[in-house]
Tab-separated table of C-alpha atoms and ligand atoms in Angstrom:
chain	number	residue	atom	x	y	z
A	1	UNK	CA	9.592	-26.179	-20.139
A	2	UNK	CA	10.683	-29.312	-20.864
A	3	UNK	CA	8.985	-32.539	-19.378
A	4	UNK	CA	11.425	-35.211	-17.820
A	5	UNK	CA	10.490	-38.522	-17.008
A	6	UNK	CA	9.241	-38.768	-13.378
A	7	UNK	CA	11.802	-41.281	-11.880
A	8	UNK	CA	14.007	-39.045	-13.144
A	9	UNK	CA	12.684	-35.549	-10.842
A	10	UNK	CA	12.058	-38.185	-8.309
A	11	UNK	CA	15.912	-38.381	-8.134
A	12	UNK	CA	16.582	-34.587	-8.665
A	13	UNK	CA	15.080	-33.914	-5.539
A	14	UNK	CA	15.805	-36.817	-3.593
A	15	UNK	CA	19.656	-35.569	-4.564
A	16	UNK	CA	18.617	-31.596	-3.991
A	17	UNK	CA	17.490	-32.591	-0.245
A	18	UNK	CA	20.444	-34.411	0.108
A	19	UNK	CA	22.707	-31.752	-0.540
A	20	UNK	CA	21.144	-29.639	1.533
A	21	UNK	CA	19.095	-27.037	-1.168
A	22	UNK	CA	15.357	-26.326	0.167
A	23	UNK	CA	14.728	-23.365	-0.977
A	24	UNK	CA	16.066	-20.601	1.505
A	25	UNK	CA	14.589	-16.796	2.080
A	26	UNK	CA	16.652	-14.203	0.730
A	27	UNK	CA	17.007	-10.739	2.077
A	28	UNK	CA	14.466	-7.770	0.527
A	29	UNK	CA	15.746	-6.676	-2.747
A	30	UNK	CA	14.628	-3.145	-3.940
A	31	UNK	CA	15.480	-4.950	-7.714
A	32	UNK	CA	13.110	-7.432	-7.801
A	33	UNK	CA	10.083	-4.540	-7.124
A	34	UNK	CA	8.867	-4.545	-10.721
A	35	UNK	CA	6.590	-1.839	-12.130
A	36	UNK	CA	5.053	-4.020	-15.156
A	37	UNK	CA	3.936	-6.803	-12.673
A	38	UNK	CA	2.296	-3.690	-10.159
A	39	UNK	CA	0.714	-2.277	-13.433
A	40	UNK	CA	-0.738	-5.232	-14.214
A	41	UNK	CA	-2.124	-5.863	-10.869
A	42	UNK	CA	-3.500	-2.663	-11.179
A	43	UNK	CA	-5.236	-2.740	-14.464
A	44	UNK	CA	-6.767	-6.209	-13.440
A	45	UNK	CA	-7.887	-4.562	-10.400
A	46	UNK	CA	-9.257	-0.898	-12.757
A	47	UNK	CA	-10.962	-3.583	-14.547
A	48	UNK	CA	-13.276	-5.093	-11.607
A	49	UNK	CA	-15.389	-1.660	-11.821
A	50	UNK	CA	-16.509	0.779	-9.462
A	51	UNK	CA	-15.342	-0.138	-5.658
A	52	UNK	CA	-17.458	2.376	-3.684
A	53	UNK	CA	-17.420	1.984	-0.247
A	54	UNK	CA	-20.682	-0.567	1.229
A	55	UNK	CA	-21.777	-1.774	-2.090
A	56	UNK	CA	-21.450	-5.091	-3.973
A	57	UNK	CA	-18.926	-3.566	-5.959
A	58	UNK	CA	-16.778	-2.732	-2.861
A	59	UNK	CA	-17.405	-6.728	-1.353
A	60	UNK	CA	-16.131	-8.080	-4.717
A	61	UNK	CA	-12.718	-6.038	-4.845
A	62	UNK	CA	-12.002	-7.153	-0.963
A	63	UNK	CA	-12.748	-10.685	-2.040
A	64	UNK	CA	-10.459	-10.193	-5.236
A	65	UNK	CA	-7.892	-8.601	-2.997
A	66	UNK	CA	-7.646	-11.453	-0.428
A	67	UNK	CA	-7.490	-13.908	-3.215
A	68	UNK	CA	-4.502	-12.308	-4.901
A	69	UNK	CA	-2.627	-12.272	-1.342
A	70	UNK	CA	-3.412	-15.936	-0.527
A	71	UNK	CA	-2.340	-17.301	-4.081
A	72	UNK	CA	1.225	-15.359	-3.063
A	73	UNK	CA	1.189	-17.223	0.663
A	74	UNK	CA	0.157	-14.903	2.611
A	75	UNK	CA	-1.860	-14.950	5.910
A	76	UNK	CA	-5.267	-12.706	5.181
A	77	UNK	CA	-7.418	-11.255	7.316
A	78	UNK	CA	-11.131	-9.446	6.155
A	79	UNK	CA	-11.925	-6.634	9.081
A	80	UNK	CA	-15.796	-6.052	8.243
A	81	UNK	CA	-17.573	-3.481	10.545
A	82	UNK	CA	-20.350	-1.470	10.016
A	83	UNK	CA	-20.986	2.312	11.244
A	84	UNK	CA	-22.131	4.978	9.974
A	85	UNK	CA	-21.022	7.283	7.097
A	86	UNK	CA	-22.244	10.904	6.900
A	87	UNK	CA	-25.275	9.061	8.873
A	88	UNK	CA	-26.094	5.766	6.586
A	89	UNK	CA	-25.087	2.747	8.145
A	90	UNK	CA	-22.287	0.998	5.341
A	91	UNK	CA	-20.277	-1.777	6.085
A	92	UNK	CA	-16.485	-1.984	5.383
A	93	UNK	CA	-14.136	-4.189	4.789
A	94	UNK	CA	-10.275	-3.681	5.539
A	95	UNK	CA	-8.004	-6.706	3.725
A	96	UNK	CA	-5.223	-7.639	5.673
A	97	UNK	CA	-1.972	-9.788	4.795
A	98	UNK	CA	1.018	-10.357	6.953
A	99	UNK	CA	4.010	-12.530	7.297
A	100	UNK	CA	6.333	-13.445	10.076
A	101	UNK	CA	8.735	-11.289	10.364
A	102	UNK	CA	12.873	-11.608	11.969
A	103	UNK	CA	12.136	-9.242	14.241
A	104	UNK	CA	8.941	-7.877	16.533
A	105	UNK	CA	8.551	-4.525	14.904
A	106	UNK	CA	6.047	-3.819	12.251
A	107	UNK	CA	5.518	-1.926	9.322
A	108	UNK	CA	2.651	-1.230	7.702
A	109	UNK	CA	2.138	-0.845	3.763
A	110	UNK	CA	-1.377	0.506	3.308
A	111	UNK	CA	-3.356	1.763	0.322
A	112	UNK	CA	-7.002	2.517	-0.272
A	113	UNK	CA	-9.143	0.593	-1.949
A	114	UNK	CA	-12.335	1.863	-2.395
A	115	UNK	CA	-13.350	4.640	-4.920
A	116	UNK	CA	-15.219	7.715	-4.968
A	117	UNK	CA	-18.955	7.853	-5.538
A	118	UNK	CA	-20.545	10.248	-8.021
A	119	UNK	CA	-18.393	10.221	-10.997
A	120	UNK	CA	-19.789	9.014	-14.163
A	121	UNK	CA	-17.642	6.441	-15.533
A	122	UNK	CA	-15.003	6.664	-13.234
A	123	UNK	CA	-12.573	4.423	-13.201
A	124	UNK	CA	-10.003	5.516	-10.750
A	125	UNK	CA	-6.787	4.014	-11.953
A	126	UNK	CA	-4.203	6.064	-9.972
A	127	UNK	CA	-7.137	6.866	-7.013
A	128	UNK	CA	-7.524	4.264	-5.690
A	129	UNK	CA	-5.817	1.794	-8.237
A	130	UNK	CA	-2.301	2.632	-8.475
A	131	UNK	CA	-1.745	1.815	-3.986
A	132	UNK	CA	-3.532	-1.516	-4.944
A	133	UNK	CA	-1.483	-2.295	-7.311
A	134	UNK	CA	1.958	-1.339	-5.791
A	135	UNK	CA	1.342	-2.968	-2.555
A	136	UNK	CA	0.560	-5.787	-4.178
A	137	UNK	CA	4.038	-6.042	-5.983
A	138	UNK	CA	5.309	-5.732	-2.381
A	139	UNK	CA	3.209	-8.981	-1.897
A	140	UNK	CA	4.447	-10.907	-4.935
A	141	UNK	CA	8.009	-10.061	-4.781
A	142	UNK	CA	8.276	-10.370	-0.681
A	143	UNK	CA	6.781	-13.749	-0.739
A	144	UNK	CA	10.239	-15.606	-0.166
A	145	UNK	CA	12.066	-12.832	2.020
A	146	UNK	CA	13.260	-13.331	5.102
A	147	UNK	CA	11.818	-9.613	6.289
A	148	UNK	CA	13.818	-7.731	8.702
A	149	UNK	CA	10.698	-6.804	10.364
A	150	UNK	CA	6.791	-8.111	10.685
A	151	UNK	CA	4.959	-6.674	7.588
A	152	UNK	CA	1.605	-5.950	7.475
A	153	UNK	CA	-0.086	-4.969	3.816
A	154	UNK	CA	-2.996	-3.388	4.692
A	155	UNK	CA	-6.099	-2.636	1.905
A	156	UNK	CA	-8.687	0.268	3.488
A	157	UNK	CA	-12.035	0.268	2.534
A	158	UNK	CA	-13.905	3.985	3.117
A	159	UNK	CA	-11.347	6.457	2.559
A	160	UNK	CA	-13.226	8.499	0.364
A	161	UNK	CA	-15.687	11.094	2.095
A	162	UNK	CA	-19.465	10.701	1.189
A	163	UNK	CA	-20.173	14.309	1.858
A	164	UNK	CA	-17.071	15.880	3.687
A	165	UNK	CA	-14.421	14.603	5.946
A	166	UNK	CA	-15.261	14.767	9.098
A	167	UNK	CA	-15.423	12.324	12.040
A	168	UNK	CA	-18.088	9.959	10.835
A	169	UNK	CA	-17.357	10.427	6.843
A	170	UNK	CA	-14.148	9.175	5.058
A	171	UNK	CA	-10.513	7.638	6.576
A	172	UNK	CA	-13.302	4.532	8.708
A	173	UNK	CA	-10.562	1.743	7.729
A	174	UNK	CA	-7.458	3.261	8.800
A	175	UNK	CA	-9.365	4.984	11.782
A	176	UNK	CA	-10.986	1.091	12.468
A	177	UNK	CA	-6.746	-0.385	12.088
A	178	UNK	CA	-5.310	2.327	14.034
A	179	UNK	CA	-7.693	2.192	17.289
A	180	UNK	CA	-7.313	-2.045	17.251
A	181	UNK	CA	-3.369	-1.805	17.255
A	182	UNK	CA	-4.136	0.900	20.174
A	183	UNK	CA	-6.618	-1.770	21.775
A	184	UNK	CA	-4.768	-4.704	21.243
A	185	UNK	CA	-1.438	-2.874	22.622
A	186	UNK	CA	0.014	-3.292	19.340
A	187	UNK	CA	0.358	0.511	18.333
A	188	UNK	CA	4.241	0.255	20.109
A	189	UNK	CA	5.442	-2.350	17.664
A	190	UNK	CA	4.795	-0.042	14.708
A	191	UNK	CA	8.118	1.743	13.449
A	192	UNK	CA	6.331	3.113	10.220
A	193	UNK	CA	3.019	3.449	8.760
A	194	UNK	CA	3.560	4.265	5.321
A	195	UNK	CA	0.524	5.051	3.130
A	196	UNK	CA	0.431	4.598	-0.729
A	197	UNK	CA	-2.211	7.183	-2.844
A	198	UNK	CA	-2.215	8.397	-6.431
A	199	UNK	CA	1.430	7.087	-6.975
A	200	UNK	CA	1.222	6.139	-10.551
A	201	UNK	CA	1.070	9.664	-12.621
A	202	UNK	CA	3.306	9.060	-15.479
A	203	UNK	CA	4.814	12.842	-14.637
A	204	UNK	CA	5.584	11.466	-11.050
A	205	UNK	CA	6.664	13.707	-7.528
A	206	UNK	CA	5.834	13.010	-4.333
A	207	UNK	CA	4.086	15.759	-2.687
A	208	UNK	CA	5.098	15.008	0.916
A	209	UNK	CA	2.195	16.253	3.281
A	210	UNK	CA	3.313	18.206	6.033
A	211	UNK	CA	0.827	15.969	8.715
A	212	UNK	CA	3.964	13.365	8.292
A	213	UNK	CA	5.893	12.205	10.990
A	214	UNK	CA	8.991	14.058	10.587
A	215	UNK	CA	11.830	11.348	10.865
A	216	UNK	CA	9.750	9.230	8.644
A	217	UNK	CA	9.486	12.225	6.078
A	218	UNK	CA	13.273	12.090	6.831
A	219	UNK	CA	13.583	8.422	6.260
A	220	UNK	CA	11.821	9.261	2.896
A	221	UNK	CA	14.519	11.664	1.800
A	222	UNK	CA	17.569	9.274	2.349
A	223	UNK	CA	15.600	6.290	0.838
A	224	UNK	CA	14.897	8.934	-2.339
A	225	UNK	CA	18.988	9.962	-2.141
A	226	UNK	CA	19.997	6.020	-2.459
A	227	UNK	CA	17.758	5.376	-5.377
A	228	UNK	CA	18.758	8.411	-7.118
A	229	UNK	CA	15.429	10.293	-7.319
A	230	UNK	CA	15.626	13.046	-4.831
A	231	UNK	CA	14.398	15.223	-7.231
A	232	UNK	CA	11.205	13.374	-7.469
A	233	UNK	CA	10.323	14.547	-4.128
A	234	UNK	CA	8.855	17.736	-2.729
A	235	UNK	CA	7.161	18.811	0.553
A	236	UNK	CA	3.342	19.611	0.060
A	237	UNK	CA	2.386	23.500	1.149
A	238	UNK	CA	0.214	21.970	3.792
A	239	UNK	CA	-1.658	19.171	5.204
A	240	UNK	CA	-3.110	16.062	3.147
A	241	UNK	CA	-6.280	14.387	4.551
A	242	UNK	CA	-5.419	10.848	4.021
A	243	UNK	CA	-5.154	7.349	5.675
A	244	UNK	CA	-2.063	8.019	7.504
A	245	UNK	CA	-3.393	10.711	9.377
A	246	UNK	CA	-5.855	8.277	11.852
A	247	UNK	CA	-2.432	6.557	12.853
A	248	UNK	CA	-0.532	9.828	13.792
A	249	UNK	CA	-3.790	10.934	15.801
A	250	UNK	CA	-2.997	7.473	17.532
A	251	UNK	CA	0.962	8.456	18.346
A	252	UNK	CA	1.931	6.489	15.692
A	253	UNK	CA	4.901	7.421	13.083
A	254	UNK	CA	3.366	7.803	9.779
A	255	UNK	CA	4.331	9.536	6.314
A	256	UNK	CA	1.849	9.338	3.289
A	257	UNK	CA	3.623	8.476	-0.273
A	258	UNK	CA	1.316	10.438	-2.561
A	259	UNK	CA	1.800	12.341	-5.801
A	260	UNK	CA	-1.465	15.525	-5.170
A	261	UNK	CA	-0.281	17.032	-8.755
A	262	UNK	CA	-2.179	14.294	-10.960
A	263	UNK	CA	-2.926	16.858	-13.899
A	264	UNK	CA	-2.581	18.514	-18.009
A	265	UNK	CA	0.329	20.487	-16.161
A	266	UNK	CA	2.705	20.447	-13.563
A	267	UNK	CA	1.039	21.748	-10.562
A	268	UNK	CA	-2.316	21.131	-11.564
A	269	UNK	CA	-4.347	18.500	-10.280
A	270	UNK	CA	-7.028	17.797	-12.524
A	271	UNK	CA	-7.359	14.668	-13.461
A	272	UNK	CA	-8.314	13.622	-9.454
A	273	UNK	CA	-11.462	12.918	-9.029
A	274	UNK	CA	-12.635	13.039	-13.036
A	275	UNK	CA	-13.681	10.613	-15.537
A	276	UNK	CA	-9.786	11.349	-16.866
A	277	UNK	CA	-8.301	9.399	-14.068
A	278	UNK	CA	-7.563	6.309	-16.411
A	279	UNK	CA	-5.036	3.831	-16.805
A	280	UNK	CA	-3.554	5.489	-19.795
A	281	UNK	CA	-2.211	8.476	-17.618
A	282	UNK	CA	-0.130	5.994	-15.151
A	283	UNK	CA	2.902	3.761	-15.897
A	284	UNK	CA	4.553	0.819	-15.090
A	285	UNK	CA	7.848	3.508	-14.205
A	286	UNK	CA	6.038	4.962	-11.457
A	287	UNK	CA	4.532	2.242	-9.754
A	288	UNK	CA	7.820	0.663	-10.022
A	289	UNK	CA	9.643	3.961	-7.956
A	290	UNK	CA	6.946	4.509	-5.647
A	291	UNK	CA	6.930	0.325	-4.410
A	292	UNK	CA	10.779	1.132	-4.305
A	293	UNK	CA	10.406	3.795	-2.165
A	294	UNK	CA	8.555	1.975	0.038
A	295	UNK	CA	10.479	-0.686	0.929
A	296	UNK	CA	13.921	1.220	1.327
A	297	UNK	CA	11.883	4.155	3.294
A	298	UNK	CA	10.786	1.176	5.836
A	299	UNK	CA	14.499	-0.293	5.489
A	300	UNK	CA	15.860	2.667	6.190
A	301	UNK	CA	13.585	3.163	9.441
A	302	UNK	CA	14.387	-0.443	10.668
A	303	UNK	CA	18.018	-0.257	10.431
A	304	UNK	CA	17.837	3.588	12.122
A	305	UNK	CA	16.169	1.992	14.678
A	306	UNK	CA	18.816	-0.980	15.221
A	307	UNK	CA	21.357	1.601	15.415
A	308	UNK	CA	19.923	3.438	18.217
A	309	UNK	CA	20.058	0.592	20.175
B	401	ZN	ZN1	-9.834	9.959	-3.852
């Protein structure tokens, strides 16, 4: 960059606001998602350490989180609660950003942010990293757009189970989010609720869980047909215990954007859950499809619901 003299910008934008040119929001654009700016948000993130839920580790990553979102403008939010898991009191912390939106419905971006206790040397780069890091890009390159709809990027702390899933271990920040929309009477503003998990596996396909909401699983499919990776997707044999499902015990629509085949072949699944989930085994391409199917699965359900009306 080149410096000018500074009577000189003084005049540049004293002519600029003449004519008219602050800086106006553009519509979202599924082009400007980029997958090395979510990989890199990522591997900063891989690179804090372990992020198990109610320990330092955990605190520091939330803190981290927020401080990304504020640097990009947005309005943040730290949840903390404490309750039990599997019996020990832990606190949590959910992070939450949001924006004004053009319209009154909301959609929800969520990913988890915590990672699983009682791996040696695990680093968790696709569990919980990759969601981080692609919501994030939804952050960075949404900062200027004039968004059809309220977003809301939501970071959960506690998905992981400390002993088994049950209703006092695992899912305690999207079950904590989804009962306060329910209290606060927000629950009929959301249109989608789209979880992001394991989506960076260089050998990407979404394993669509059959505990989806079935229009959004539908909204899914057209948003894969536009950007020409249909083939990418596939509907899981069953369910998938995951962050979305606390939402669609609350009546609210919600699919979960997750790749379960994170393994040395195709249909295995590994590397979840072992010191071999690394940063070497996800990529840039990946994080870069699964932010874009994001956004055009929630454009898709905005305009679907426009049309109805
Ligand atoms: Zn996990």
């Amino acid at each position: 960059m080149k410096r000018m003299p500074a009577g000189t910008q003084l005049l540049l934008l004293a002519a600029a606001v003449a004519a008219g040119c602050a800086p106006r929001a553009s519509p979202p654009s599924l082009d400007a998602l980029q997958g090395e700016h979510a990989f890199a948000e990522t591997a900063a993130f891989v690179g804090l350490g372990p992020k198990v839920a109610g320990t330092e580790g955990a605190a520091r990553a939330a803190e981290w989180i927020r401080g990304r979102l504020e640097a990009l403008g947005w309005s943040v939010e730290i949840d903390e609660f404490t309750e039990p898991a599997a019996g020990q009191p832990t606190t949590f912390r959910n992070v939450i950003g949001r924006r004004r939106g053009a319209s009154r419905q909301i959609v929800i971006f969520g990913a988890h942010y915590d990672t699983k206790d009682g791996i040696p040397d695990f680093q968790g780069a696709n569990d919980s990293g990759s969601g981080v890091g692609v919501v994030l890009e939804l952050a960075r390159a949404g900062a200027g757009w004039r968004w059809p709809f309220e977003p809301w990027l939501v970071f959960f702390d506690g998905e992981e189970c400390r002993v088994t899933y049950g209703p006092d271990d695992g899912l305690h920040g999207s079950r904590r989010l989804a009962r306060r929309l329910v209290r606060e009477g927000l629950d009929r503003r959301v249109r989608a609720v789209i979880i992001l998990d394991m989506v960076g596996d260089r050998d990407l396909t979404f394993t669509l869980p059959r505990n989806s909401t079935p229009a959004l699983s539908g909204a899914v499919l057209r948003a894969a047909e536009r950007l020409r990776i249909r083939d990418l997707i596939r509907l899981a044999p069953g369910a998938i215990i995951d962050d979305h499902q606390p939402f669609l015990d609350a009546s609210m629509p919600a699919v979960d954007l997750i790749d379960f085949e994170y393994g040395s072949a195709p249909g295995r699944n590994d590397y979840w859950h072992t010191p071999q989930d690394t940063l070497e085994r996800i990529s840039p391409r990946s994080l870069e499809i699964a932010t874009r199917l994001a956004l055009a699965t929630a454009l898709e359900v905005v305009s679907a619901t426009r049309e109805r009306r």
